[in-house]
């Protein structure tokens, strides 16, 4: 029987709402949530609706890769950006987020963080979450290289990101959030990350901005996917000029359509 996009979106929203109410999406993983600060001097800004503290142990989220996602209410969105920091485009994305008082999570490539620590420190200073995406983003993906080489990619990337952000790297990452390049995980690597207490992020929908397109085409595409999903973790790339150009319009569209932004951070020690 044929089902239109509106019906699908409605069913997804209903299922998400029921799952959140029953605590089925991510049992025992969320340890706190509180309202974010308002946007000073910008009553019309989108803002960050709330902050979600996440206990990373055993967490695998994003329905494109895993059965579970974050326990978000309908029309709540988590903004994530991969592959930066990159000249000009990352700064433009940060400018757009700052203008709307919105916070996001940046999954950094270690070699890019090492090359542009000033952008990493800016993102950190402006309240964004600094997370990890390997050292070099190997073209073969971590699933296609030896286990030891994959672990080295993960660990060296975390060290480079932390040195860029904080000046030094400790025995455990300050933000134990990781995303696999190309979402290409393996059971062995997932077990390794579980053992390290590192949460693995996928996505619930994405902008497909690895394909070249105009900002207008990307905005249309991601809004259609957002409305169909009803909210969730969205993936962008802050290395893409068309994405950087599109983000201001996307944030305004979120506000106009009644969506709320949730900022995910790791649970504070203790």
GROMACS .gro file of N, CA and C in nm, residues 147-209:
model
  189
  147UNK      N    1   4.356  -0.375   1.234
  147UNK     CA    2   4.303  -0.327   1.362
  147UNK      C    3   4.401  -0.233   1.431
  148UNK      N    4   4.529  -0.270   1.437
  148UNK     CA    5   4.628  -0.187   1.506
  148UNK      C    6   4.640  -0.051   1.441
  149UNK      N    7   4.636  -0.048   1.308
  149UNK     CA    8   4.644   0.080   1.237
  149UNK      C    9   4.520   0.164   1.263
  150UNK      N   10   4.404   0.100   1.273
  150UNK     CA   11   4.281   0.173   1.301
  150UNK      C   12   4.284   0.233   1.441
  151UNK      N   13   4.331   0.156   1.538
  151UNK     CA   14   4.341   0.208   1.674
  151UNK      C   15   4.438   0.326   1.680
  152UNK      N   16   4.548   0.316   1.608
  152UNK     CA   17   4.644   0.427   1.603
  152UNK      C   18   4.579   0.551   1.544
  153UNK      N   19   4.497   0.534   1.439
  153UNK     CA   20   4.425   0.648   1.380
  153UNK      C   21   4.335   0.715   1.483
  154UNK      N   22   4.264   0.634   1.560
  154UNK     CA   23   4.174   0.689   1.661
  154UNK      C   24   4.252   0.760   1.770
  155UNK      N   25   4.352   0.693   1.825
  155UNK     CA   26   4.424   0.747   1.939
  155UNK      C   27   4.506   0.870   1.902
  156UNK      N   28   4.574   0.867   1.788
  156UNK     CA   29   4.655   0.983   1.749
  156UNK      C   30   4.566   1.102   1.713
  157UNK      N   31   4.448   1.075   1.659
  157UNK     CA   32   4.355   1.182   1.630
  157UNK      C   33   4.308   1.250   1.758
  158UNK      N   34   4.277   1.172   1.860
  158UNK     CA   35   4.233   1.229   1.988
  158UNK      C   36   4.344   1.314   2.048
  159UNK      N   37   4.466   1.265   2.044
  159UNK     CA   38   4.579   1.341   2.099
  159UNK      C   39   4.596   1.473   2.025
  160UNK      N   40   4.591   1.470   1.893
  160UNK     CA   41   4.607   1.593   1.815
  160UNK      C   42   4.495   1.692   1.842
  161UNK      N   43   4.372   1.643   1.850
  161UNK     CA   44   4.258   1.731   1.878
  161UNK      C   45   4.273   1.797   2.015
  162UNK      N   46   4.313   1.717   2.114
  162UNK     CA   47   4.323   1.771   2.250
  162UNK      C   48   4.439   1.869   2.265
  163UNK      N   49   4.549   1.842   2.199
  163UNK     CA   50   4.660   1.937   2.204
  163UNK      C   51   4.621   2.069   2.140
  164UNK      N   52   4.547   2.062   2.030
  164UNK     CA   53   4.502   2.184   1.964
  164UNK      C   54   4.404   2.261   2.051
  165UNK      N   55   4.314   2.190   2.118
  165UNK     CA   56   4.209   2.255   2.197
  165UNK      C   57   4.258   2.302   2.333
  166UNK      N   58   4.335   2.216   2.401
  166UNK     CA   59   4.366   2.240   2.542
  166UNK      C   60   4.515   2.260   2.568
  167UNK      N   61   4.598   2.235   2.469
  167UNK     CA   62   4.742   2.249   2.487
  167UNK      C   63   4.812   2.121   2.528
  168UNK      N   64   4.736   2.021   2.570
  168UNK     CA   65   4.794   1.894   2.612
  168UNK      C   66   4.687   1.787   2.607
  169UNK      N   67   4.731   1.662   2.601
  169UNK     CA   68   4.640   1.549   2.600
  169UNK      C   69   4.664   1.464   2.724
  170UNK      N   70   4.556   1.422   2.790
  170UNK     CA   71   4.569   1.344   2.911
  170UNK      C   72   4.552   1.195   2.884
  171UNK      N   73   4.545   1.116   2.989
  171UNK     CA   74   4.533   0.971   2.974
  171UNK      C   75   4.398   0.928   2.916
  172UNK      N   76   4.296   1.011   2.931
  172UNK     CA   77   4.165   0.982   2.874
  172UNK      C   78   4.113   1.109   2.807
  173UNK      N   79   4.038   1.096   2.698
  173UNK     CA   80   3.989   1.217   2.630
  173UNK      C   81   3.893   1.296   2.716
  174UNK      N   82   3.905   1.427   2.711
  174UNK     CA   83   3.813   1.513   2.787
  174UNK      C   84   3.671   1.497   2.735
  175UNK      N   85   3.657   1.482   2.604
  175UNK     CA   86   3.527   1.455   2.543
  175UNK      C   87   3.535   1.319   2.474
  176UNK      N   88   3.483   1.214   2.536
  176UNK     CA   89   3.494   1.080   2.478
  176UNK      C   90   3.383   1.052   2.377
  177UNK      N   91   3.377   1.133   2.271
  177UNK     CA   92   3.281   1.118   2.163
  177UNK      C   93   3.360   1.092   2.034
  178UNK      N   94   3.319   0.991   1.958
  178UNK     CA   95   3.390   0.955   1.834
  178UNK      C   96   3.290   0.922   1.724
  179UNK      N   97   3.326   0.959   1.602
  179UNK     CA   98   3.247   0.918   1.485
  179UNK      C   99   3.340   0.852   1.384
  180UNK      N  100   3.299   0.737   1.334
  180UNK     CA  101   3.378   0.665   1.234
  180UNK      C  102   3.371   0.736   1.099
  181UNK      N  103   3.483   0.755   1.032
  181UNK     CA  104   3.479   0.804   0.894
  181UNK      C  105   3.396   0.711   0.807
  182UNK      N  106   3.304   0.768   0.734
  182UNK     CA  107   3.217   0.687   0.650
  182UNK      C  108   3.125   0.595   0.729
  183UNK      N  109   3.113   0.618   0.860
  183UNK     CA  110   3.032   0.533   0.949
  183UNK      C  111   3.075   0.386   0.942
  184UNK      N  112   3.201   0.362   0.903
  184UNK     CA  113   3.249   0.225   0.880
  184UNK      C  114   3.313   0.171   1.007
  185UNK      N  115   3.231   0.114   1.094
  185UNK     CA  116   3.281   0.052   1.217
  185UNK      C  117   3.301  -0.097   1.195
  186UNK      N  118   3.365  -0.160   1.293
  186UNK     CA  119   3.374  -0.306   1.297
  186UNK      C  120   3.341  -0.351   1.439
  187UNK      N  121   3.298  -0.475   1.458
  187UNK     CA  122   3.272  -0.522   1.594
  187UNK      C  123   3.393  -0.507   1.686
  188UNK      N  124   3.512  -0.533   1.632
  188UNK     CA  125   3.633  -0.525   1.714
  188UNK      C  126   3.660  -0.381   1.759
  189UNK      N  127   3.643  -0.286   1.667
  189UNK     CA  128   3.667  -0.146   1.702
  189UNK      C  129   3.560  -0.092   1.796
  190UNK      N  130   3.437  -0.136   1.778
  190UNK     CA  131   3.332  -0.095   1.871
  190UNK      C  132   3.361  -0.147   2.012
  191UNK      N  133   3.409  -0.270   2.021
  191UNK     CA  134   3.445  -0.327   2.151
  191UNK      C  135   3.560  -0.248   2.213
  192UNK      N  136   3.659  -0.214   2.130
  192UNK     CA  137   3.772  -0.133   2.178
  192UNK      C  138   3.724   0.001   2.234
  193UNK      N  139   3.636   0.070   2.163
  193UNK     CA  140   3.586   0.199   2.208
  193UNK      C  141   3.500   0.185   2.334
  194UNK      N  142   3.420   0.078   2.341
  194UNK     CA  143   3.344   0.051   2.463
  194UNK      C  144   3.438   0.038   2.582
  195UNK      N  145   3.547  -0.034   2.561
  195UNK     CA  146   3.643  -0.054   2.669
  195UNK      C  147   3.709   0.075   2.715
  196UNK      N  148   3.719   0.171   2.625
  196UNK     CA  149   3.777   0.302   2.657
  196UNK      C  150   3.673   0.400   2.710
  197UNK      N  151   3.547   0.358   2.713
  197UNK     CA  152   3.443   0.448   2.759
  197UNK      C  153   3.414   0.561   2.663
  198UNK      N  154   3.427   0.534   2.533
  198UNK     CA  155   3.407   0.636   2.430
  198UNK      C  156   3.276   0.611   2.358
  199UNK      N  157   3.189   0.711   2.355
  199UNK     CA  158   3.061   0.701   2.285
  199UNK      C  159   3.083   0.710   2.135
  200UNK      N  160   3.007   0.634   2.060
  200UNK     CA  161   3.014   0.634   1.913
  200UNK      C  162   2.889   0.700   1.858
  201UNK      N  163   2.911   0.801   1.777
  201UNK     CA  164   2.802   0.876   1.715
  201UNK      C  165   2.789   0.840   1.568
  202UNK      N  166   2.669   0.808   1.528
  202UNK     CA  167   2.633   0.805   1.387
  202UNK      C  168   2.551   0.929   1.357
  203UNK      N  169   2.444   0.914   1.283
  203UNK     CA  170   2.353   1.024   1.253
  203UNK      C  171   2.215   0.966   1.226
  204UNK      N  172   2.113   1.049   1.242
  204UNK     CA  173   1.976   1.009   1.209
  204UNK      C  174   1.939   1.053   1.068
  205UNK      N  175   2.000   1.159   1.020
  205UNK     CA  176   1.984   1.202   0.880
  205UNK      C  177   2.101   1.294   0.848
  206UNK      N  178   2.122   1.317   0.720
  206UNK     CA  179   2.237   1.400   0.680
  206UNK      C  180   2.204   1.482   0.557
  207UNK      N  181   2.295   1.573   0.528
  207UNK     CA  182   2.276   1.666   0.415
  207UNK      C  183   2.338   1.615   0.286
  208UNK      N  184   2.406   1.500   0.292
  208UNK     CA  185   2.475   1.445   0.174
  208UNK      C  186   2.568   1.550   0.111
  209UNK      N  187   2.631   1.632   0.194
  209UNK     CA  188   2.713   1.740   0.139
  209UNK      C  189   2.852   1.694   0.097
   0.00000   0.00000   0.00000
